[in-house]
Short mmCIF file of C-alpha atoms in Angstrom, two decimals:
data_model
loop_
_atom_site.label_atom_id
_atom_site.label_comp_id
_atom_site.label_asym_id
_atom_site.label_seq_id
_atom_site.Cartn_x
_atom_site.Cartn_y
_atom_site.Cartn_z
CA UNK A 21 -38.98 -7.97 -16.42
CA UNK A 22 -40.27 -8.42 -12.31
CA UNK A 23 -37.17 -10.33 -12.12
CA UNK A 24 -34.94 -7.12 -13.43
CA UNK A 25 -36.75 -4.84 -11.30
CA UNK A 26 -36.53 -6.58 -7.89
CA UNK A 27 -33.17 -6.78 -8.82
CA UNK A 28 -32.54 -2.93 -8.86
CA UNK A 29 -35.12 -2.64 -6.13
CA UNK A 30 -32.34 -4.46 -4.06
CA UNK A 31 -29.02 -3.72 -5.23
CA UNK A 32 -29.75 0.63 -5.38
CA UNK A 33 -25.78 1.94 -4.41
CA UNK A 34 -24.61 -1.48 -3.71
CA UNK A 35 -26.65 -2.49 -0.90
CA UNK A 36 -26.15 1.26 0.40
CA UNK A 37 -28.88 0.58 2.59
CA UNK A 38 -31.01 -2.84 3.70
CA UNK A 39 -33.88 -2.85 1.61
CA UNK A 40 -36.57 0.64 1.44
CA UNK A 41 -37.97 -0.18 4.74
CA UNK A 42 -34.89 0.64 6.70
CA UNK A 43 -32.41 2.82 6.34
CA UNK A 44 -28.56 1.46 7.46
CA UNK A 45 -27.56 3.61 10.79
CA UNK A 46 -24.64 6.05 9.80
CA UNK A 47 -22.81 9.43 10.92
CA UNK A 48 -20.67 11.53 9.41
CA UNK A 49 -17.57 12.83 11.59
CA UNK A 50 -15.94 15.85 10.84
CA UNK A 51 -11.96 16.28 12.14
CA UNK A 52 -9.55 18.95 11.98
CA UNK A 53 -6.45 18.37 10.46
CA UNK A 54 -4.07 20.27 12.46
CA UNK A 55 -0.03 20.18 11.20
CA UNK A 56 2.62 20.26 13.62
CA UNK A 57 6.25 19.19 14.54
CA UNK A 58 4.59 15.70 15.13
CA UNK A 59 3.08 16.18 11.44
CA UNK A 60 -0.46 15.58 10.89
CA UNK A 61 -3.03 14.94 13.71
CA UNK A 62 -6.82 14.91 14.12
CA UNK A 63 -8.95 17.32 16.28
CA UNK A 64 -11.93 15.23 18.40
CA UNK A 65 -14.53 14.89 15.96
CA UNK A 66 -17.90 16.46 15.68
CA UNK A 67 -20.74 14.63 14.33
CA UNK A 68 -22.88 16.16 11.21
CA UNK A 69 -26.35 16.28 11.33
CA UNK A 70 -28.55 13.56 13.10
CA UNK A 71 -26.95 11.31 15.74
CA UNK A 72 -29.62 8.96 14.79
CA UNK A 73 -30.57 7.21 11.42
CA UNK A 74 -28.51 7.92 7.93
CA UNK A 75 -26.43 10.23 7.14
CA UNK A 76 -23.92 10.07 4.46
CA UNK A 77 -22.00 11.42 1.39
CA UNK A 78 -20.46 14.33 2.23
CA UNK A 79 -19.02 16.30 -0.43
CA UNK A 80 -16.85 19.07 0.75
CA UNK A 81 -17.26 22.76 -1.60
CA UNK A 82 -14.30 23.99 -3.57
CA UNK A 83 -14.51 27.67 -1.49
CA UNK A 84 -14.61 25.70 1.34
CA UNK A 85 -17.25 27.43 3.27
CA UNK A 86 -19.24 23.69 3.91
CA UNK A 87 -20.54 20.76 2.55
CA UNK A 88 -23.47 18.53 1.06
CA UNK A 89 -24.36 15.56 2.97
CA UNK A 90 -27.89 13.44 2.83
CA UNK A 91 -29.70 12.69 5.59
CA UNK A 92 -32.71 10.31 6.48
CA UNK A 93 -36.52 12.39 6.28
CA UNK A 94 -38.35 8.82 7.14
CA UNK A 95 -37.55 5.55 6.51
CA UNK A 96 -37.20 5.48 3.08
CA UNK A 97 -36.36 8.99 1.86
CA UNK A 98 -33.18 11.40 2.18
CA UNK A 99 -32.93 14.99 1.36
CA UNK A 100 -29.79 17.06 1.00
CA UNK A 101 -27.76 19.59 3.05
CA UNK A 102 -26.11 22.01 3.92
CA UNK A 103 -23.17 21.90 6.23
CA UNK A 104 -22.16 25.61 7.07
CA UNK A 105 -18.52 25.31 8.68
CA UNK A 106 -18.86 29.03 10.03
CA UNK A 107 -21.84 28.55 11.59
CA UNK A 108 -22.05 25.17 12.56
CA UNK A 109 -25.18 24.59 11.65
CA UNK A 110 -26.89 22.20 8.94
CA UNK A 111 -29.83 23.65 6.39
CA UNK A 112 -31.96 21.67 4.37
CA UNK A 113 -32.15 22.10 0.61
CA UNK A 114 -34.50 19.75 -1.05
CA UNK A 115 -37.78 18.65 0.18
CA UNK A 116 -39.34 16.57 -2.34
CA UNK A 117 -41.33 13.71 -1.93
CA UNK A 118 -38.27 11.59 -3.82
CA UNK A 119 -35.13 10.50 -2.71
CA UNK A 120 -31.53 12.66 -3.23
CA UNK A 121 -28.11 10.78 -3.42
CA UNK A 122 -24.93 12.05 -3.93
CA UNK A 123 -25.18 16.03 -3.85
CA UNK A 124 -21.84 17.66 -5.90
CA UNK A 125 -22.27 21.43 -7.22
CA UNK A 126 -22.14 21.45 -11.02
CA UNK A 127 -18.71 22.40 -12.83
CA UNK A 128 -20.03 26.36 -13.31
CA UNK A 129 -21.00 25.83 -9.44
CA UNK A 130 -24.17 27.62 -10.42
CA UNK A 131 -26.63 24.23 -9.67
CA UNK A 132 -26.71 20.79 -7.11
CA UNK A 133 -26.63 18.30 -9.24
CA UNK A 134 -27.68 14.49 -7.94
CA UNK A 135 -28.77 11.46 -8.04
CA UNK A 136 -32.77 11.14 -7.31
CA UNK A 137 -34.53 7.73 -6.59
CA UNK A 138 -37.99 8.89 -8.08
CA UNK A 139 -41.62 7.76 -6.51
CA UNK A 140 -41.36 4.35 -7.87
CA UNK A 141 -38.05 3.32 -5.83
CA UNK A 142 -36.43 1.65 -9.09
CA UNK A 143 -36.14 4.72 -11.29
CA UNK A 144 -32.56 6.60 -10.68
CA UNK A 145 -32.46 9.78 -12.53
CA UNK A 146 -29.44 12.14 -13.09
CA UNK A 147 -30.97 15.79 -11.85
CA UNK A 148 -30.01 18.85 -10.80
CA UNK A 149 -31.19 21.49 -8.64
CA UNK A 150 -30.66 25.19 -8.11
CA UNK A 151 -29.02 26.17 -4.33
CA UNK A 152 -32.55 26.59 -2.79
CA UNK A 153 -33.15 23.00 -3.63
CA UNK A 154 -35.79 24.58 -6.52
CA UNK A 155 -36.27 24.37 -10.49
CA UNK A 156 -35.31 20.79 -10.49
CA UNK A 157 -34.18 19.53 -13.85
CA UNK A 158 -33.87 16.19 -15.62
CA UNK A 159 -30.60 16.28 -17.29
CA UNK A 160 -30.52 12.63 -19.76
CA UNK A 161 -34.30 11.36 -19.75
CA UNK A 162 -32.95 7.82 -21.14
CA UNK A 163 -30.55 7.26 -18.20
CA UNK A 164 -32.48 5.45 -16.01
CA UNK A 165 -30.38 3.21 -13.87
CA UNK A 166 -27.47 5.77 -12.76
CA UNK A 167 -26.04 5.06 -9.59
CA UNK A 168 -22.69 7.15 -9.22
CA UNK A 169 -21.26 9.88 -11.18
CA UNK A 170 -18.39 12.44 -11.13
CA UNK A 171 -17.74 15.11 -13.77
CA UNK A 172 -15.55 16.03 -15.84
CA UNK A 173 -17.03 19.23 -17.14
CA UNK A 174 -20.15 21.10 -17.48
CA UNK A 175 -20.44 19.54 -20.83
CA UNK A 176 -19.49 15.95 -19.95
CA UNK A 177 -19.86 13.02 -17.10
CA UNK A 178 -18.81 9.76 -16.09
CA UNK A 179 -21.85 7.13 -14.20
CA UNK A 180 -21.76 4.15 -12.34
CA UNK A 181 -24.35 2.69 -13.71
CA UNK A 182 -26.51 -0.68 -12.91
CA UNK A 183 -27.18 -3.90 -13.14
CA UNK A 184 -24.25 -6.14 -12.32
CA UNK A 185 -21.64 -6.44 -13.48
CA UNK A 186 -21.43 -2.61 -12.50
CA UNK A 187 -19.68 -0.74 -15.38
CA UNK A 188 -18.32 2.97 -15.61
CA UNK A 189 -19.96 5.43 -19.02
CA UNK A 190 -19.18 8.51 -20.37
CA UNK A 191 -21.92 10.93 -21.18
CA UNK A 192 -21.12 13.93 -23.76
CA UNK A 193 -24.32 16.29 -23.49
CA UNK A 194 -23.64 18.19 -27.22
CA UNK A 195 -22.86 15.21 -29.54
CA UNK A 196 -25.06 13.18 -27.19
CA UNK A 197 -22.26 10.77 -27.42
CA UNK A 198 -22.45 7.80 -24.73
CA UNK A 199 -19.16 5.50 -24.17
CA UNK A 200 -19.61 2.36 -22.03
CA UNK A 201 -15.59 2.65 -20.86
CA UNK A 202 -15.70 -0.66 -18.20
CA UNK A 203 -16.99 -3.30 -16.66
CA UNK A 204 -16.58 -4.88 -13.25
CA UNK A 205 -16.18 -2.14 -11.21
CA UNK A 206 -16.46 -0.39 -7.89
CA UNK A 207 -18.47 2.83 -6.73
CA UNK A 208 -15.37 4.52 -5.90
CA UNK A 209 -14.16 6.42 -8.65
CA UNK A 210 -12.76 9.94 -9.37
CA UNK A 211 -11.73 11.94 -12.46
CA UNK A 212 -9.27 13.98 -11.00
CA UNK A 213 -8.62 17.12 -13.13
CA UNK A 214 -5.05 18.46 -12.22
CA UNK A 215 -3.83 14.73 -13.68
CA UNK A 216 -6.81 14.04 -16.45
CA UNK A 217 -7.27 10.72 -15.57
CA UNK A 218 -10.30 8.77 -14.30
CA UNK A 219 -9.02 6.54 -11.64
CA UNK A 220 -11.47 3.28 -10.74
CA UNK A 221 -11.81 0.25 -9.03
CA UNK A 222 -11.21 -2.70 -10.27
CA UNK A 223 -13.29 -5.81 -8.88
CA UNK A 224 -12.82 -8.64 -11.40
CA UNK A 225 -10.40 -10.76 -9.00
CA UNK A 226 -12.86 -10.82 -6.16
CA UNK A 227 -9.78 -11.87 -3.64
CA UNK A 228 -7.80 -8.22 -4.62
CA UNK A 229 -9.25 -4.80 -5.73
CA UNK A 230 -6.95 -2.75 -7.26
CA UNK A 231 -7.56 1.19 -8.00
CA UNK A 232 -6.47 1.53 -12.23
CA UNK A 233 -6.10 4.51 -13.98
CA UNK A 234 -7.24 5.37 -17.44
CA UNK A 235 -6.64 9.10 -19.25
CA UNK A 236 -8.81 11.22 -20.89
CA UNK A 237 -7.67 9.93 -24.40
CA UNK A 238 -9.43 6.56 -23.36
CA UNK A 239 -12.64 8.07 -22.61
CA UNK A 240 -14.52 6.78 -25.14
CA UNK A 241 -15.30 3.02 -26.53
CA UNK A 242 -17.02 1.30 -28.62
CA UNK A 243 -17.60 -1.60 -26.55
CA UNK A 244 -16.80 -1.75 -22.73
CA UNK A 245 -13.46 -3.62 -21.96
CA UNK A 246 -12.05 -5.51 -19.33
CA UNK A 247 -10.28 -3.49 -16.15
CA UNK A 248 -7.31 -5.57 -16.95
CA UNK A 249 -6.46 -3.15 -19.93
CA UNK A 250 -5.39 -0.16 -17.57
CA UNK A 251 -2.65 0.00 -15.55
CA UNK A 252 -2.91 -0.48 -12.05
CA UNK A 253 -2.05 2.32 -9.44
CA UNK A 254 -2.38 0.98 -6.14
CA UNK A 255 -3.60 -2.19 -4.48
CA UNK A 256 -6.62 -1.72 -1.66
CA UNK A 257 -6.91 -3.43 1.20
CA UNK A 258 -8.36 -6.34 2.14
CA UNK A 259 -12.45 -6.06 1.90
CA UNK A 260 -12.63 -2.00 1.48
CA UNK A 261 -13.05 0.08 -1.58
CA UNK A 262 -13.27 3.65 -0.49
CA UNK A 263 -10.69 5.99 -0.45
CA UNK A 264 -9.59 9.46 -1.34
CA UNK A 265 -6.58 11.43 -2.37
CA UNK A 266 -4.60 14.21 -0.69
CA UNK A 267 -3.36 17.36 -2.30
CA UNK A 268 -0.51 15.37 -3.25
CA UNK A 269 -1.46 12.50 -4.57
CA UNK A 270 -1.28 10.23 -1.74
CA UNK A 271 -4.60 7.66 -1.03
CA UNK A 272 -6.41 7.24 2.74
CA UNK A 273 -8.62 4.84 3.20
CA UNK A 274 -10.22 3.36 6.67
CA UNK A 275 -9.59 0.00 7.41
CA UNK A 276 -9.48 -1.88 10.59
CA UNK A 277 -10.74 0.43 12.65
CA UNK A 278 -8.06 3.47 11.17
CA UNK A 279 -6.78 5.24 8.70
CA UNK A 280 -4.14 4.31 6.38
CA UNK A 281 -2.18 6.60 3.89
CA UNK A 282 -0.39 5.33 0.78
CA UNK A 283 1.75 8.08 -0.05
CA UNK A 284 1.91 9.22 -3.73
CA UNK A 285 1.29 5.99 -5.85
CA UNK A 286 1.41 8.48 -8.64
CA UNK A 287 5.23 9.23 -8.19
CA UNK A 288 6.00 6.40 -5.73
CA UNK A 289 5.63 3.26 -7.63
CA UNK A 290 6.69 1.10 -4.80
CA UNK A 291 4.88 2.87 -1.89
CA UNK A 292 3.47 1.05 0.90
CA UNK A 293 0.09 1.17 3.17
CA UNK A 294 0.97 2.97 6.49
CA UNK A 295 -0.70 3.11 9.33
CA UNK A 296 -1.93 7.18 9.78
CA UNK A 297 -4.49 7.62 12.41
CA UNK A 298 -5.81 5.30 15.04
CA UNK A 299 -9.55 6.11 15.50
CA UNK A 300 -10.15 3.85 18.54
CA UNK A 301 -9.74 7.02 21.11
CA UNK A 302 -12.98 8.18 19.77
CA UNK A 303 -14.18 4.20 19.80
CA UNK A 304 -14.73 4.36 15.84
CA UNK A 305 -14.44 0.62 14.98
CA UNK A 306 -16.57 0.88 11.72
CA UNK A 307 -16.33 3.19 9.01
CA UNK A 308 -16.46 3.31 4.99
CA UNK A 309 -16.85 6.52 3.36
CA UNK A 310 -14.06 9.18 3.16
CA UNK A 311 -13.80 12.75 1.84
CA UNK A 312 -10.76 15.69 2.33
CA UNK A 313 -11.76 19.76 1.91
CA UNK A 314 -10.07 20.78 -0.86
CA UNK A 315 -6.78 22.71 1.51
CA UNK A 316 -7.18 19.23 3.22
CA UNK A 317 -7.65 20.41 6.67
CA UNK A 318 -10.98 18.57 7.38
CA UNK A 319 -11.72 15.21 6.93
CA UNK A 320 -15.26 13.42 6.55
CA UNK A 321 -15.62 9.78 7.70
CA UNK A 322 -18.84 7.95 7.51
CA UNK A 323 -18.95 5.54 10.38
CA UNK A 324 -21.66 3.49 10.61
CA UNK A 325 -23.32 0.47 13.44
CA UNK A 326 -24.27 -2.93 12.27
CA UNK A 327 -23.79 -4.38 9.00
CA UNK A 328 -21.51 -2.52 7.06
CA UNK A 329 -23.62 -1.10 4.15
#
């Protein structure tokens, strides 16, 4: 049992940060997207909340009026907030005594929903929140080691859940029906509606991660299987697993100090990585994370200094 739980206690969102008594250093740039007769090119960045200590996540709103980030209270807590695009200005929504991960509104956009690394640091609940960061609520008491999640309606979920090998489930709230879909997997996943398919990475050759694709037919197993099953849709590359997709279709991911653009995989079978945007003028060398706003004109990268989380 001790063994189990120092496990958890050091391998919460992948090694997302060092250990509770630090915090890994990371920002969150924001760029305009600005199109032109060159195509597509990025405003200078401004940085999201604190210059100092972590900040990460950002999840861009469907209206598009801002976006959720967390950010470091002390050294071993993070609240979410509020990124206002009008105003420029961060708010703060929770301030509870444990830690928020992953802020998303809820499919009726009525509540924040989360992940939340309760007082005992090994717990990781699935909760949600109202929009004052208030009338928190526990939505699956049994799902204690949840480290990811994306949904794919008010009435149903996918998690990344723990220990190792990391596998993807499927939660259905009114049957209370719980699928264990597959194993050996990446925190970078996505069901993305317009196509209804859930779209993963694949880690079971350690040498080459490969995004696969599965439809909402295959959402539910009796018994986890092997990524192999699913067909692949794109290759990554080499060490990185987070990426995003455009409005049509195509992938970006940072690597090597830029970003790269796959265009369509979906409809372009044989597409290739392309270089997109050098971030060296702005002497980004490290980054991970990526988000798009929904019209894609703003783009969140998480850059962070030392060790890559």
């Amino acid at each position: 049992m001790m063994r189990c739980i120092l496990f958890l206690f050091f391998t919460l969102f992948l090694q997302d940060y060092k250990g509770w008594s630090q915090l890994p250093e990371t920002s969150i740039y924001l760029f305009e997207i600005q199109r032109n007769h060159r195509g597509m090119t990025l405003s200078a960045p401004r940085i999201i909340g604190s210059r100092k200590g972590y900040n990460n996540q950002p999840w861009f709103l469907p209206d598009g009026s801002g976006m959720f980030y967390v950010r470091s209270i002390d050294t071993v807590n993070t609240e979410i907030f509020y990124y206002d695009f009008k105003k420029k200005k961060s708010k703060r929504i929770t301030k509870t005594k444990e830690a928020e991960y992953s802020p998303k509104l809820t499919p009726d956009m009525e509540r924040i929903s989360c992940v939340r690394v309760e007082k005992d640091r090994t717990t990781q609940h699935f909760f949600s929140y109202n929009k004052n960061g208030k009338q928190d609520f526990l939505m699956l008491p049994g799902l204690i080691s949840i480290g990811y999640y994306d949904w794919v309606n008010l009435n149903e979920w996918i998690s990344f859940e723990l220990p190792e090998p990391f596998y993807l489930v499927r939660h259905k709230v009114s049957s209370a029906v719980t699928d264990t879909l597959v194993n050996r997997v990446g925190r970078s996943f996505y069901y993305l509606k317009n196509k209804n398919v859930l779209v993963f990475v694949d880690k079971s050759d350690s040498l080459n991660w490969r995004i696969r694709m599965l439809d909402k037919n295959q959402l539910s197993s009796p018994t986890p299987s092997e990524p192999e099953r699913y067909p692949v849709l794109s290759d990554l590359l080499p060490g990185d697993e987070d990426y995003c997709f455009m409005q049509d279709g195509s992938i970006l991911m940072f690597h090597d100090g830029a970003i790269h653009k796959k265009q369509n995989p979906f409809a372009l079978k044989d597409s290739k990585w392309e270089l997109m945007w050098d971030m060296k003028p702005w002497s980004i060398k490290n980054g991970y994370r990526i988000s798009l706003s929904p019209d894609n004109t703003l783009l969140a990268l998480v850059v962070y200094s030392g060790e890559k989380p």
